Amino acid sequence: VRNILVIGIGAGNPEHLTIQAVKALQRVDVFFITDKGRDKEDLQRLRAQICSQYIEHPRYRTIEVTDPERDRSSPDYEEAVQAWHQQRLALYESLIREQLAANECGAFLVWGDPGLYDSTLRIIGQLASRNGVEFEYEVIPGITSVQALTARHRITLNQIGEPVHITTGRRLARNPSLAAADTVVLLDGECAFRRVSDEHVEIFWGAYLGTPAEIVMSGPLTELAPTIERVRAEARRQHGWIMDTYLLRRPRG
Ligand SMILES: C[S@@+](CC[C@H](N)C(=O)[O-])C[C@H]1O[C@@H](n2cnc3c(N)ncnc32)[C@H](O)[C@@H]1O
């Protein structure tokens, strides 16, 4: 039977791959590399570097596929995401059927950990449960951007005995009072932190974490927000893309 490995590769530093992930790479016959457009070229390069650095045999094949784009012009976000998932479902099914022989092992290399804001597991899970192509699959965990962020700032994710909320920039923009609790924000293209006016909140921000381009800053949010916004815009212009994550914290006591 075909085997699929969904491997978390960490959020940018090749040394964040676990030993389990490095061992799993050796079993792979075909890597499915999904390309999300030109601005993510650096990320593709990192995936290729990981393969060449850690895989001890030259027998693997790489299949590059262009991931369908979500319709960003659609006013209905949920509907656009649904349609996009359906397209990806069809694409992944044909990849597995056409590119993977019956006893081969295929792999998807997922940024960070496959369990955090990534749809690969949802797609693979849906494919496995319908009567299309038959395969088994395993998930190999990875270091998330959240862990890379807290380690870089040398902080704990939670305050003693307190919960942590993980959300998106879109949701923080809709509800800035989320910052009153400890909140980690991913996928924020619009600097939603600017909407938080609580002067007691601190920000721990990181971009390109784990890569040579890494930038980190921390301090009182309302003071630092304009600087982060400017630095972020400059870095984005320079690299052509940006990935940043931050923790908002209102210190207790
Ligand atoms: C689609 S989510 C994927 C998250 C990933 N699965 C993880 O475990 O970190 C992409 C978001 O993760 C965050 N991210 C991923 N890699 C990052 C990095 N190296 N530095 C800063 N943020 C990163 C950014 O917020 C980005 O918008």
Short mmCIF file of N, CA and C and ligand atoms in Angstrom, two decimals, residues 10-13 110-118 142-146 148 185-188 206-211 241-246, ligand 1:
data_model
loop_
_atom_site.label_atom_id
_atom_site.label_comp_id
_atom_site.label_asym_id
_atom_site.label_seq_id
_atom_site.Cartn_x
_atom_site.Cartn_y
_atom_site.Cartn_z
N GLY A 10 10.01 22.39 10.82
CA GLY A 10 10.44 23.58 11.56
C GLY A 10 10.14 24.83 10.75
N ALA A 11 10.29 25.99 11.39
CA ALA A 11 9.81 27.22 10.78
C ALA A 11 10.90 28.02 10.07
N GLY A 12 12.08 27.43 9.84
CA GLY A 12 13.09 28.18 9.09
C GLY A 12 14.51 27.72 9.34
N ASN A 13 14.77 27.24 10.54
CA ASN A 13 16.13 26.78 10.85
C ASN A 13 16.23 25.28 10.55
N VAL A 110 6.01 20.02 5.63
CA VAL A 110 5.15 21.12 6.10
C VAL A 110 5.95 22.07 6.98
N TRP A 111 5.78 23.34 6.70
CA TRP A 111 6.45 24.40 7.45
C TRP A 111 6.04 24.34 8.92
N GLY A 112 7.01 24.41 9.83
CA GLY A 112 6.68 24.37 11.27
C GLY A 112 6.18 22.98 11.65
N ASP A 113 5.01 22.94 12.25
CA ASP A 113 4.36 21.68 12.60
C ASP A 113 3.06 21.55 11.79
N PRO A 114 2.77 20.33 11.30
CA PRO A 114 1.56 20.17 10.49
C PRO A 114 0.27 20.44 11.26
N GLY A 115 0.36 20.48 12.59
CA GLY A 115 -0.85 20.65 13.40
C GLY A 115 -1.22 22.10 13.65
N LEU A 116 -0.43 23.05 13.16
CA LEU A 116 -0.72 24.46 13.47
C LEU A 116 -0.95 25.27 12.20
N TYR A 117 -2.17 25.75 12.03
CA TYR A 117 -2.54 26.58 10.88
C TYR A 117 -1.96 26.07 9.57
N ASP A 118 -2.25 24.82 9.28
CA ASP A 118 -1.83 24.25 8.01
C ASP A 118 -2.91 23.27 7.57
N GLY A 142 6.86 18.86 14.12
CA GLY A 142 7.97 19.80 13.90
C GLY A 142 7.92 20.94 14.90
N ILE A 143 8.98 21.71 14.95
CA ILE A 143 9.03 22.90 15.82
C ILE A 143 8.21 24.01 15.15
N THR A 144 7.26 24.55 15.86
CA THR A 144 6.41 25.59 15.26
C THR A 144 7.08 26.96 15.32
N SER A 145 6.51 27.90 14.57
CA SER A 145 7.02 29.28 14.64
C SER A 145 6.79 29.85 16.04
N VAL A 146 5.78 29.33 16.74
CA VAL A 146 5.51 29.82 18.10
C VAL A 146 6.66 29.43 19.03
N ALA A 148 9.71 28.72 18.03
CA ALA A 148 10.90 29.46 17.58
C ALA A 148 10.86 30.87 18.17
N VAL A 185 -0.22 35.59 17.73
CA VAL A 185 -0.87 35.92 16.46
C VAL A 185 -0.01 35.46 15.30
N LEU A 186 -0.63 34.69 14.40
CA LEU A 186 0.02 34.25 13.17
C LEU A 186 -0.75 34.85 12.00
N LEU A 187 -0.20 34.74 10.82
CA LEU A 187 -0.91 35.11 9.61
C LEU A 187 -1.48 36.53 9.69
N ASP A 188 -0.64 37.46 10.03
CA ASP A 188 -1.10 38.84 10.13
C ASP A 188 -0.41 39.69 9.08
N GLY A 206 8.64 38.52 16.05
CA GLY A 206 9.74 37.90 15.31
C GLY A 206 9.37 37.66 13.86
N ALA A 207 10.29 38.01 12.96
CA ALA A 207 10.08 37.75 11.53
C ALA A 207 11.22 36.88 11.01
N TYR A 208 10.92 36.05 10.03
CA TYR A 208 11.91 35.13 9.42
C TYR A 208 12.64 34.35 10.51
N LEU A 209 11.92 33.94 11.53
CA LEU A 209 12.56 33.27 12.67
C LEU A 209 13.36 32.05 12.23
N GLY A 210 14.53 31.92 12.77
CA GLY A 210 15.36 30.75 12.48
C GLY A 210 16.15 30.85 11.18
N THR A 211 15.94 31.91 10.41
CA THR A 211 16.66 32.05 9.14
C THR A 211 17.72 33.16 9.30
N TRP A 241 8.83 39.05 0.47
CA TRP A 241 7.83 38.31 1.27
C TRP A 241 8.21 38.48 2.73
N ILE A 242 7.26 38.16 3.61
CA ILE A 242 7.59 38.17 5.04
C ILE A 242 6.70 37.16 5.77
N MET A 243 7.27 36.55 6.80
CA MET A 243 6.47 35.75 7.72
C MET A 243 6.83 36.22 9.11
N ASP A 244 5.84 36.69 9.85
CA ASP A 244 6.11 37.13 11.21
C ASP A 244 5.04 36.63 12.16
N THR A 245 5.42 36.54 13.41
CA THR A 245 4.57 35.99 14.47
C THR A 245 4.82 36.84 15.70
N TYR A 246 3.81 36.98 16.55
CA TYR A 246 4.08 37.69 17.80
C TYR A 246 3.20 37.21 18.94
C1 LIG B 1 0.19 29.00 7.41
S1 LIG B 1 0.92 29.39 8.95
C2 LIG B 1 1.89 27.99 9.21
C3 LIG B 1 2.35 27.81 10.63
C4 LIG B 1 3.31 26.64 10.77
N1 LIG B 1 2.64 25.37 10.52
C5 LIG B 1 3.97 26.59 12.15
O1 LIG B 1 3.96 25.51 12.77
O2 LIG B 1 4.54 27.58 12.56
C6 LIG B 1 2.07 30.62 8.44
C7 LIG B 1 2.33 31.63 9.53
O3 LIG B 1 3.26 31.07 10.46
C8 LIG B 1 4.09 32.07 10.97
N2 LIG B 1 5.49 31.71 10.65
C9 LIG B 1 5.91 30.60 10.03
N3 LIG B 1 7.24 30.57 9.93
C10 LIG B 1 7.69 31.69 10.52
C11 LIG B 1 8.99 32.23 10.75
N4 LIG B 1 10.09 31.60 10.34
N5 LIG B 1 9.08 33.42 11.40
C12 LIG B 1 7.98 34.06 11.82
N6 LIG B 1 6.74 33.61 11.62
C13 LIG B 1 6.58 32.43 10.98
C14 LIG B 1 3.66 33.38 10.32
O4 LIG B 1 2.72 34.00 11.17
C15 LIG B 1 3.00 32.89 9.06
O5 LIG B 1 2.08 33.83 8.58
#
